[in-house]
């Protein structure tokens, strides 16, 4: 598989990775622009403008209410794209012309002139670090600034954070169930929700812990290792060995040329006796295809072995070609299995490689890579773990990139303050009641080094201190409260945008990827387990608790019985 800029490095494992020189840190999706929003954001902006609220100052919180995938953590992602959007926020002349036709008639010309001058220079954006674990009700992003521009940012910020965080969380969960020593490859482009969904999936799967992608453009844009082999079509395109137009391969070191097909046929005869498999059952077309692919990529020979029959044809043909390559100074990489009983077939393949390794005195042969694909999800991996599989790498597509277990994270964007006055949204459904006012968030750690609780406070409160008792309260249940004496206090917010510019040096994709794993290590194992994880606690200070409930009483209508 070649990168689109024709700059390819061959990795030691025989897969392919896009050259680091091709990476564009400053890639910006041209679709992400002010018109990528809901119409009501712009109609509200006009109504605000018409009402003389140009100078009003608002604070909005962007947060989610429930962790995805029946888990108890979420990975925050998408911040860098949000900042690029802020940098480029501007309505072009063609945008304004379009809005004049799309918006209801009667809108004053001066409003369009106002829009044409609008930028995000007066907005301040606070956020968690990208790649951090996050929890329900804790704002991932806090936007403070002029009401109209803060309102206009809503939909775009949500679309940039919702899928990115969901995707990174999904990938992190796959990484946890697979374990550290299994490679994970994202193979989902063809099943993704359109081309932009495919690019985003590749990027955030990598952040979440995947090792590479089949998506070549993602490799070029984000410097993600690009990996792949071939499809069943390559195998079925050959019907017999007579179709091989190139059969000769020069020795890697000496340059001596030999017929690779003849070598493979000789080895296949030997292997048929060793493995007790008749050569008459194996496909000649498959053998021809594998010889052809091995000649094309002698240092990166990985073959799909389940086109016809793994046991009776695919493994026999692959091993014969791998031994032929060895005769010419090359080492095969391994196999991919795309169907069937993956646990059984992987064990069969590993046993076969070990027998050949012993018979031919080739220690490396026993360690050939076994890649498995075929509609794999979390439950599949957990089941394979229980069955003692011998798979080295999973290629995962549909269930990963479409997040089939939960297709949306459900982030919301709520006003919590205007002109220094707190605002609260009430609901009969308590989970939809917002926490009003401008807030800070601190993560408190226990003596064992694990995170204990996230604490929200009003911005004018003093931060919690190490070694000092802090009263932490459930925001809506009066009896749920506890004292915490933290051994470490971590402020979660940094200012990322102020005075019209990005205020922090943005981490590389690799650094964000590392932060995901480091952040997950701060959680206890029971918070991360797949089955019935322990909920992580999010609390409010006593001051904020009283503030919320006083404001609730002030705003809740008083009923009347008759």
Coordinates of C-alpha atoms in Angstrom, one line a residue:
X1 CA 0.0 0.0 0.0
X2 CA 1.6 3.3 -1.1
X3 CA 1.2 6.7 0.4
X4 CA -0.3 9.4 -1.9
X5 CA 2.9 11.4 -2.0
X6 CA 4.9 8.3 -3.1
X7 CA 7.1 8.7 0.0
X8 CA 7.2 5.3 1.7
X9 CA 9.4 3.8 4.3
X10 CA 9.5 0.0 4.8
X11 CA 9.2 -0.8 8.5
X12 CA 11.2 -3.7 10.1
X13 CA 7.9 -5.6 10.4
X14 CA 7.5 -5.4 6.6
X15 CA 4.5 -3.1 6.7
X16 CA 4.4 0.4 5.2
X17 CA 4.4 3.8 6.9
X18 CA 4.1 7.2 5.4
X19 CA 7.3 9.3 5.6
X20 CA 7.4 11.7 8.5
X21 CA 8.4 14.5 6.1
X22 CA 4.9 14.3 4.6
X23 CA 3.1 15.2 7.8
X24 CA 1.2 18.5 7.7
X25 CA 0.7 19.7 11.2
X26 CA -1.3 22.7 9.9
X27 CA -3.8 20.7 7.9
X28 CA -7.2 22.3 8.3
X29 CA -10.4 20.8 7.0
X30 CA -12.0 23.4 4.6
X31 CA -15.4 22.2 5.5
X32 CA -15.0 23.4 9.1
X33 CA -16.1 27.1 8.7
X34 CA -18.8 29.4 10.2
X35 CA -21.5 28.1 7.9
X36 CA -21.0 24.5 9.3
X37 CA -23.7 25.2 11.8
X38 CA -27.4 25.0 12.5
X39 CA -29.6 27.7 11.0
X40 CA -31.0 28.7 14.4
X41 CA -27.6 29.8 15.6
X42 CA -27.7 32.6 12.9
X43 CA -31.3 33.5 13.4
X44 CA -30.6 33.8 17.2
X45 CA -27.6 35.9 16.4
X46 CA -29.8 38.3 14.4
X47 CA -32.4 38.4 17.2
X48 CA -29.6 39.1 19.8
X49 CA -28.3 41.9 17.5
X50 CA -31.8 43.3 16.9
X51 CA -32.3 43.3 20.7
X52 CA -29.2 45.4 21.4
X53 CA -27.3 42.5 23.0
X54 CA -24.1 43.1 21.1
X55 CA -22.1 44.0 24.2
X56 CA -23.5 41.2 26.4
X57 CA -20.9 38.8 27.8
X58 CA -21.7 35.1 28.2
X59 CA -20.1 31.9 29.5
X60 CA -21.0 28.6 27.9
X61 CA -20.1 25.1 29.1
X62 CA -19.5 22.2 26.6
X63 CA -20.0 18.9 28.4
X64 CA -21.6 15.4 28.2
X65 CA -24.1 13.8 30.6
X66 CA -23.2 10.1 30.4
X67 CA -20.1 8.1 29.5
X68 CA -20.3 6.1 26.3
X69 CA -20.3 2.3 25.7
X70 CA -21.6 1.5 29.3
X71 CA -18.2 2.6 30.6
X72 CA -17.1 5.0 33.3
X73 CA -14.6 7.2 31.4
X74 CA -14.4 9.3 28.3
X75 CA -11.3 10.5 26.4
X76 CA -11.5 14.2 25.5
X77 CA -10.4 14.9 21.9
X78 CA -10.9 17.4 19.1
X79 CA -9.4 20.5 20.9
X80 CA -6.8 21.2 18.2
X81 CA -9.5 21.3 15.5
X82 CA -11.6 23.6 17.7
X83 CA -8.7 26.0 17.9
X84 CA -8.1 25.9 14.2
X85 CA -11.8 26.8 13.7
X86 CA -11.4 29.7 16.1
X87 CA -8.4 31.0 14.2
X88 CA -10.2 30.8 10.9
X89 CA -13.6 32.1 12.0
X90 CA -14.7 34.6 9.4
X91 CA -17.7 35.0 7.1
X92 CA -16.6 35.4 3.5
X93 CA -18.3 37.6 1.0
X94 CA -19.9 34.5 -0.6
X95 CA -21.1 33.3 2.9
X96 CA -22.8 36.7 3.4
X97 CA -24.4 36.5 0.0
X98 CA -25.7 33.0 0.7
X99 CA -27.1 34.0 4.1
X100 CA -29.0 36.9 2.5
X101 CA -30.9 34.4 0.5
X102 CA -31.1 31.6 3.1
X103 CA -32.3 33.7 6.1
X104 CA -35.9 34.9 6.4
X105 CA -36.7 38.1 4.5
X106 CA -36.6 41.4 6.3
X107 CA -33.2 41.1 8.0
X108 CA -31.4 44.5 8.0
X109 CA -28.4 45.0 5.8
X110 CA -26.4 46.3 8.8
X111 CA -26.6 42.9 10.4
X112 CA -24.8 41.3 7.5
X113 CA -22.2 44.0 7.7
X114 CA -21.8 43.1 11.4
X115 CA -21.4 39.4 10.5
X116 CA -18.8 40.3 7.9
X117 CA -16.6 41.9 10.5
X118 CA -17.1 39.2 13.2
X119 CA -14.1 37.1 14.5
X120 CA -13.4 35.2 17.6
X121 CA -10.7 37.7 18.9
X122 CA -12.8 38.6 22.0
X123 CA -13.5 35.1 23.0
X124 CA -11.5 33.2 25.8
X125 CA -11.6 29.4 25.6
X126 CA -10.7 27.2 28.5
X127 CA -10.3 23.5 28.2
X128 CA -9.0 20.2 29.6
X129 CA -5.9 18.9 28.0
X130 CA -6.6 17.0 24.8
X131 CA -6.2 13.3 25.5
X132 CA -7.3 13.5 29.1
X133 CA -9.8 11.3 30.7
X134 CA -13.1 13.2 31.4
X135 CA -16.3 12.5 33.2
X136 CA -20.0 13.5 33.0
X137 CA -21.0 17.1 33.9
X138 CA -17.4 18.3 33.9
X139 CA -17.1 20.9 31.1
X140 CA -14.6 19.8 28.5
X141 CA -14.5 23.3 27.1
X142 CA -15.6 26.6 28.6
X143 CA -16.2 29.6 26.3
X144 CA -16.4 33.1 27.6
X145 CA -17.0 36.1 25.4
X146 CA -19.5 38.3 23.5
X147 CA -22.9 36.6 23.5
X148 CA -23.4 36.5 19.8
X149 CA -20.0 35.0 18.8
X150 CA -20.1 32.6 21.7
X151 CA -23.5 31.4 20.5
X152 CA -22.4 31.1 16.9
X153 CA -19.6 28.8 17.9
X154 CA -21.9 26.2 19.5
X155 CA -22.7 23.7 16.7
X156 CA -19.3 23.6 15.2
X157 CA -17.5 23.1 18.5
X158 CA -19.9 20.3 19.3
X159 CA -19.4 18.5 16.0
X160 CA -15.6 18.8 16.4
X161 CA -15.7 17.4 19.9
X162 CA -18.5 14.9 19.9
X163 CA -17.2 12.4 17.4
X164 CA -13.5 12.9 18.2
X165 CA -14.1 12.1 21.9
X166 CA -16.4 9.2 21.1
X167 CA -13.9 7.8 18.6
X168 CA -10.9 8.2 20.9
X169 CA -12.8 6.6 23.8
X170 CA -13.8 3.6 21.6
X171 CA -10.2 3.1 20.5
X172 CA -8.9 3.3 24.0
X173 CA -11.4 0.6 25.1
X174 CA -10.2 -1.6 22.3
X175 CA -6.6 -1.0 23.4
X176 CA -7.4 -2.0 27.0
X177 CA -9.2 -5.3 26.1
X178 CA -6.5 -6.2 23.5
X179 CA -3.6 -5.6 25.9
X180 CA -0.4 -3.8 25.4
X181 CA 1.4 -6.3 23.3
X182 CA -1.2 -6.8 20.6
X183 CA -1.0 -4.4 17.6
X184 CA -4.3 -2.7 16.6
X185 CA -4.9 -1.4 13.0
X186 CA -7.8 0.7 11.9
X187 CA -9.3 -0.7 8.7
X188 CA -12.5 1.3 8.6
X189 CA -12.3 3.8 5.8
X190 CA -14.7 1.9 3.5
X191 CA -17.3 1.6 6.2
X192 CA -16.9 5.1 7.7
X193 CA -19.6 7.8 7.6
X194 CA -18.2 9.5 4.5
X195 CA -14.7 10.7 3.7
X196 CA -14.5 13.2 6.6
X197 CA -15.7 10.6 9.0
X198 CA -13.0 8.2 7.6
X199 CA -10.2 10.7 8.2
X200 CA -11.4 11.6 11.6
X201 CA -11.7 8.0 12.6
X202 CA -8.1 7.3 11.6
X203 CA -6.8 10.3 13.5
X204 CA -8.7 9.6 16.7
X205 CA -8.3 5.9 16.6
X206 CA -4.5 6.5 16.6
X207 CA -4.9 9.0 19.5
X208 CA -6.9 6.4 21.4
X209 CA -4.1 3.8 21.1
X210 CA -4.2 2.1 17.7
X211 CA -0.9 1.5 16.0
X212 CA -1.7 2.3 12.4
X213 CA -4.4 2.7 9.7
X214 CA -5.1 1.5 6.2
X215 CA -6.1 5.1 5.3
X216 CA -3.3 6.5 3.1
X217 CA -4.5 10.1 3.2
X218 CA -4.7 10.0 7.0
X219 CA -1.1 8.8 7.0
X220 CA 0.0 11.7 4.9
X221 CA -1.9 14.4 6.8
X222 CA -1.3 13.1 10.4
X223 CA 1.9 11.0 10.1
X224 CA 0.0 7.9 11.2
X225 CA 1.7 4.6 10.2
X226 CA 0.0 3.2 7.1
X227 CA -0.3 -0.5 6.9
X228 CA -2.0 -3.1 4.7
X229 CA -1.6 -6.3 2.6
X230 CA -3.9 -7.3 -0.2
X231 CA -7.5 -8.2 -0.8
X232 CA -9.1 -11.5 -1.7
X233 CA -9.3 -10.1 -5.3
X234 CA -5.6 -10.4 -5.6
X235 CA -5.7 -14.1 -4.9
X236 CA -8.7 -14.8 -7.1
X237 CA -7.2 -12.8 -10.0
X238 CA -4.9 -15.8 -10.6
X239 CA -6.3 -19.1 -11.8
X240 CA -3.1 -21.1 -12.1
X241 CA 0.7 -20.9 -12.1
X242 CA 0.8 -20.6 -15.8
X243 CA -0.3 -17.0 -15.4
X244 CA 2.9 -16.0 -13.6
X245 CA 4.8 -13.8 -16.0
X246 CA 7.6 -13.1 -13.5
X247 CA 9.0 -16.0 -11.5
X248 CA 12.6 -15.1 -10.9
X249 CA 13.8 -13.4 -7.7
X250 CA 17.4 -12.4 -7.1
X251 CA 19.0 -13.3 -3.7
X252 CA 18.9 -10.4 -1.3
X253 CA 22.7 -10.5 -0.7
X254 CA 24.4 -12.5 -3.5
X255 CA 22.1 -11.4 -6.3
X256 CA 21.9 -15.0 -7.6
X257 CA 18.6 -15.4 -9.4
X258 CA 16.3 -18.4 -8.9
X259 CA 12.8 -19.4 -9.9
X260 CA 10.7 -18.7 -6.8
X261 CA 7.7 -20.8 -8.0
X262 CA 9.9 -23.8 -8.4
X263 CA 11.4 -23.3 -5.0
X264 CA 7.9 -22.9 -3.5
X265 CA 6.6 -26.0 -5.2
X266 CA 9.5 -28.0 -3.9
X267 CA 8.9 -26.8 -0.4
X268 CA 5.2 -27.4 -0.7
X269 CA 5.9 -31.1 -1.3
X270 CA 8.0 -31.3 1.8
X271 CA 5.5 -29.4 3.9
X272 CA 2.6 -31.6 2.7
X273 CA 4.4 -34.6 4.3
X274 CA 5.3 -32.7 7.5
X275 CA 1.8 -31.3 7.9
X276 CA -0.1 -34.3 6.5
X277 CA -1.9 -32.2 3.9
X278 CA -2.3 -33.3 0.3
X279 CA -1.0 -30.8 -2.3
X280 CA -3.9 -31.7 -4.5
X281 CA -6.3 -29.9 -2.1
X282 CA -4.4 -26.6 -2.3
X283 CA -5.2 -24.0 -4.8
X284 CA -2.8 -23.4 -7.7
X285 CA -4.2 -20.0 -8.3
X286 CA -3.6 -19.1 -4.7
X287 CA 0.0 -20.3 -4.9
X288 CA 0.6 -18.3 -8.0
X289 CA -0.9 -15.1 -6.4
X290 CA 1.3 -15.6 -3.3
X291 CA 4.5 -16.1 -5.4
X292 CA 3.6 -13.0 -7.4
X293 CA 3.0 -10.9 -4.3
X294 CA 6.2 -12.2 -2.7
X295 CA 8.3 -11.2 -5.8
X296 CA 6.7 -7.7 -5.6
X297 CA 7.3 -7.3 -1.9
X298 CA 10.0 -9.8 -0.8
X299 CA 10.8 -7.8 2.4
X300 CA 7.1 -7.3 3.2
X301 CA 5.4 -10.5 2.3
X302 CA 2.2 -10.8 4.3
X303 CA -0.6 -12.9 2.7
X304 CA -4.3 -13.4 3.1
X305 CA -4.8 -17.1 3.7
X306 CA -8.5 -17.6 3.9
X307 CA -9.7 -17.1 0.3
X308 CA -10.3 -20.8 -0.2
X309 CA -9.4 -22.9 2.9
X310 CA -6.9 -21.8 5.6
X311 CA -6.0 -25.3 6.7
X312 CA -5.8 -27.2 3.4
X313 CA -4.6 -24.5 1.1
X314 CA -3.8 -21.0 2.5
X315 CA -1.3 -22.0 5.2
X316 CA 0.4 -24.6 3.0
X317 CA 0.8 -22.2 0.1
X318 CA 2.0 -19.4 2.4
X319 CA 4.6 -21.5 4.2
X320 CA 5.9 -22.9 1.0
X321 CA 6.4 -19.3 -0.5
X322 CA 7.8 -18.1 2.8
X323 CA 10.4 -20.9 2.8
X324 CA 11.2 -20.1 -0.9
X325 CA 11.8 -16.5 0.1
X326 CA 14.1 -17.6 2.9
X327 CA 16.2 -19.5 0.3
X328 CA 16.7 -16.1 -1.4
X329 CA 17.6 -14.3 1.8
X330 CA 14.3 -12.8 2.7
X331 CA 12.0 -13.2 5.7
X332 CA 8.2 -13.3 5.3
X333 CA 6.2 -11.1 7.7
X334 CA 3.1 -13.2 8.3
X335 CA -0.5 -13.9 7.4
X336 CA -4.0 -12.3 7.7
X337 CA -7.1 -14.3 8.5
X338 CA -10.3 -12.6 7.5
X339 CA -13.0 -15.2 8.2
X340 CA -13.8 -18.4 10.1
X341 CA -13.0 -19.5 13.7
X342 CA -10.3 -17.0 14.5
X343 CA -9.2 -18.6 17.8
X344 CA -8.9 -22.1 16.3
X345 CA -7.3 -20.9 13.0
X346 CA -4.8 -18.7 14.8
X347 CA -3.7 -21.6 17.1
X348 CA -3.5 -23.8 14.0
X349 CA -1.3 -21.3 12.2
X350 CA 1.0 -20.8 15.2
X351 CA 1.4 -24.5 15.7
X352 CA 2.2 -24.9 12.0
X353 CA 4.8 -22.1 12.1
X354 CA 6.4 -23.7 15.2
X355 CA 6.6 -27.1 13.6
X356 CA 8.2 -25.7 10.5
X357 CA 10.6 -23.6 12.6
X358 CA 11.8 -26.7 14.4
X359 CA 11.9 -28.8 11.2
X360 CA 13.9 -26.3 9.2
X361 CA 15.9 -24.8 12.0
X362 CA 14.5 -21.3 11.5
X363 CA 13.7 -19.7 14.9
X364 CA 12.1 -16.6 13.3
X365 CA 9.5 -18.7 11.5
X366 CA 7.7 -19.5 14.8
X367 CA 7.2 -15.8 15.4
X368 CA 5.5 -14.9 12.1
X369 CA 2.8 -12.4 12.6
X370 CA -0.8 -13.5 12.6
X371 CA -3.3 -10.7 11.8
X372 CA -7.0 -11.2 12.3
X373 CA -9.8 -9.1 10.8
X374 CA -13.5 -9.9 10.2
X375 CA -16.0 -7.6 11.9
X376 CA -14.2 -7.6 15.2
X377 CA -15.6 -5.8 18.2
X378 CA -14.8 -5.6 21.9
X379 CA -16.8 -8.7 22.7
X380 CA -15.0 -10.6 20.0
X381 CA -11.6 -9.8 21.5
X382 CA -12.7 -10.6 25.0
X383 CA -14.0 -14.0 23.8
X384 CA -10.8 -14.7 21.8
X385 CA -8.8 -13.8 25.0
X386 CA -10.8 -16.5 26.9
X387 CA -10.1 -19.0 24.1
X388 CA -6.4 -18.5 24.2
X389 CA -5.9 -17.1 20.7
X390 CA -2.5 -16.7 19.1
X391 CA -3.2 -13.5 17.2
X392 CA -0.6 -10.7 17.1
X393 CA -2.6 -8.0 15.5
X394 CA -6.3 -7.1 15.0
X395 CA -7.5 -5.2 12.0
X396 CA -10.7 -3.5 13.1
X397 CA -13.1 -1.5 10.9
X398 CA -16.9 -1.2 11.1
X399 CA -17.4 -1.5 14.8
X400 CA -14.6 0.9 15.5
X401 CA -15.2 3.8 13.1
X402 CA -19.0 3.8 13.3
X403 CA -19.0 3.3 17.1
X404 CA -21.8 0.8 16.6
X405 CA -22.3 0.3 20.4
X406 CA -23.1 4.0 20.8
X407 CA -23.2 6.2 17.7
X408 CA -23.1 9.6 19.5
X409 CA -21.5 10.9 22.7
X410 CA -24.2 13.6 23.3
X411 CA -22.1 16.6 24.3
X412 CA -24.2 19.7 24.9
X413 CA -23.4 23.4 25.0
X414 CA -25.2 25.4 27.7
X415 CA -25.2 29.0 28.8
X416 CA -24.2 29.2 32.5
X417 CA -23.7 32.9 32.9
X418 CA -24.6 36.2 31.2
X419 CA -23.3 39.6 32.2
X420 CA -21.9 38.1 35.4
X421 CA -25.3 36.7 36.3
X422 CA -25.6 32.9 36.6
X423 CA -28.1 31.0 34.5
X424 CA -29.6 27.6 35.2
X425 CA -31.7 25.3 32.9
X426 CA -34.3 23.4 34.9
X427 CA -35.9 20.2 34.0
X428 CA -38.1 17.5 35.6
X429 CA -35.3 15.2 34.4
X430 CA -32.6 16.0 37.0
X431 CA -29.8 14.8 34.6
X432 CA -30.7 17.7 32.3
X433 CA -30.4 20.4 35.0
X434 CA -27.3 22.5 34.3
X435 CA -24.8 23.6 36.9
X436 CA -24.8 27.4 36.8
X437 CA -22.1 30.0 36.9
X438 CA -18.5 30.3 35.9
X439 CA -16.6 27.3 37.4
X440 CA -13.2 25.8 37.8
X441 CA -12.5 22.1 38.1
X442 CA -9.9 20.2 40.1
X443 CA -8.9 16.5 40.1
X444 CA -8.1 15.3 43.6
X445 CA -5.8 12.3 44.1
X446 CA -5.5 9.8 46.9
X447 CA -2.6 8.3 48.7
X448 CA -2.3 5.4 46.2
X449 CA -1.7 7.9 43.4
X450 CA -5.0 7.3 41.7
X451 CA -7.6 10.0 40.9
X452 CA -10.3 10.0 43.6
X453 CA -12.8 12.7 42.5
X454 CA -13.3 15.7 40.2
X455 CA -14.4 18.7 42.1
X456 CA -16.3 21.7 40.5
X457 CA -16.1 25.1 42.3
X458 CA -17.1 28.6 41.7
X459 CA -14.3 30.6 40.1
X460 CA -14.1 32.9 43.1
X461 CA -13.4 30.0 45.6
X462 CA -9.9 29.2 46.8
X463 CA -8.5 26.0 45.2
X464 CA -8.4 22.9 47.3
X465 CA -5.0 22.3 49.0
X466 CA -2.9 19.2 49.5
X467 CA -3.4 17.7 52.9
X468 CA -6.4 19.9 53.7
X469 CA -9.9 18.4 54.2
X470 CA -12.3 19.2 51.4
X471 CA -16.1 18.7 51.6
X472 CA -17.3 17.2 48.3
X473 CA -21.0 17.0 47.6
X474 CA -23.2 15.3 45.0
X475 CA -24.7 18.2 43.0
X476 CA -28.3 17.1 43.4
X477 CA -28.5 14.5 46.2
X478 CA -28.2 16.2 49.6
X479 CA -27.2 13.0 51.6
X480 CA -24.3 12.1 49.3
X481 CA -21.2 13.9 50.6
X482 CA -17.7 13.0 51.8
X483 CA -14.6 14.6 53.0
X484 CA -11.5 14.2 50.9
X485 CA -7.9 14.9 51.9
X486 CA -6.0 15.0 48.6
X487 CA -2.4 14.1 48.3
X488 CA -2.2 15.9 44.9
X489 CA -4.5 18.6 43.4
X490 CA -4.6 19.0 39.6
X491 CA -6.3 22.1 38.1
X492 CA -7.9 20.8 34.9
X493 CA -8.4 24.0 32.9
X494 CA -5.8 25.8 30.8
X495 CA -6.5 28.9 28.6
X496 CA -6.1 27.8 25.0
X497 CA -7.5 30.8 23.2
X498 CA -7.4 34.5 24.2
X499 CA -6.9 37.9 22.5
X500 CA -7.4 36.3 19.1
X501 CA -4.7 33.7 19.2
X502 CA -3.8 30.2 20.5
X503 CA -2.1 30.7 23.9
X504 CA -0.6 27.2 24.4
X505 CA 2.0 25.3 22.4
X506 CA -0.1 22.5 20.8
X507 CA 1.2 19.0 21.4
X508 CA 1.9 16.6 18.6
X509 CA -0.4 13.7 17.8
X510 CA 2.1 11.4 19.5
X511 CA 2.1 13.5 22.6
X512 CA -1.7 13.5 22.8
X513 CA -1.6 9.7 22.2
X514 CA 0.8 9.3 25.1
X515 CA -1.4 11.5 27.3
X516 CA -4.3 9.2 26.7
X517 CA -2.5 6.2 28.2
X518 CA -0.9 8.2 31.0
X519 CA -4.2 9.7 31.9
X520 CA -5.9 6.3 31.9
X521 CA -3.2 5.0 34.3
X522 CA -4.4 7.6 36.9
X523 CA -7.7 5.7 37.2
X524 CA -8.2 2.6 39.3
X525 CA -8.7 -0.6 37.4
X526 CA -12.3 -0.9 38.6
X527 CA -13.2 2.3 36.9
X528 CA -11.9 0.9 33.6
X529 CA -13.1 -2.7 33.6
X530 CA -15.5 -3.7 30.9
X531 CA -18.2 -5.4 33.0
X532 CA -19.9 -3.2 35.7
X533 CA -17.2 -0.6 36.1
X534 CA -17.3 1.5 39.3
X535 CA -18.6 5.0 38.6
X536 CA -16.0 7.8 39.0
X537 CA -17.2 10.5 41.3
X538 CA -17.8 14.1 40.2
X539 CA -18.7 16.5 43.0
X540 CA -19.3 20.1 43.7
X541 CA -18.0 22.2 46.6
X542 CA -20.3 23.0 49.5
X543 CA -20.4 26.6 48.2
X544 CA -21.4 25.6 44.7
X545 CA -23.9 23.1 46.0
X546 CA -25.7 25.8 48.0
X547 CA -25.4 28.2 45.1
X548 CA -27.1 25.8 42.7
X549 CA -30.0 25.0 45.0
X550 CA -30.6 28.6 45.9
X551 CA -30.8 29.5 42.2
X552 CA -33.0 26.5 41.6
X553 CA -35.5 27.7 44.1
X554 CA -35.4 31.2 42.7
X555 CA -36.1 30.0 39.2
X556 CA -38.5 27.1 39.8
X557 CA -42.2 28.1 39.4
X558 CA -44.3 27.7 42.5
X559 CA -47.3 25.5 41.9
X560 CA -50.8 26.1 43.1
X561 CA -53.3 23.5 44.3
X562 CA -57.0 24.0 44.1

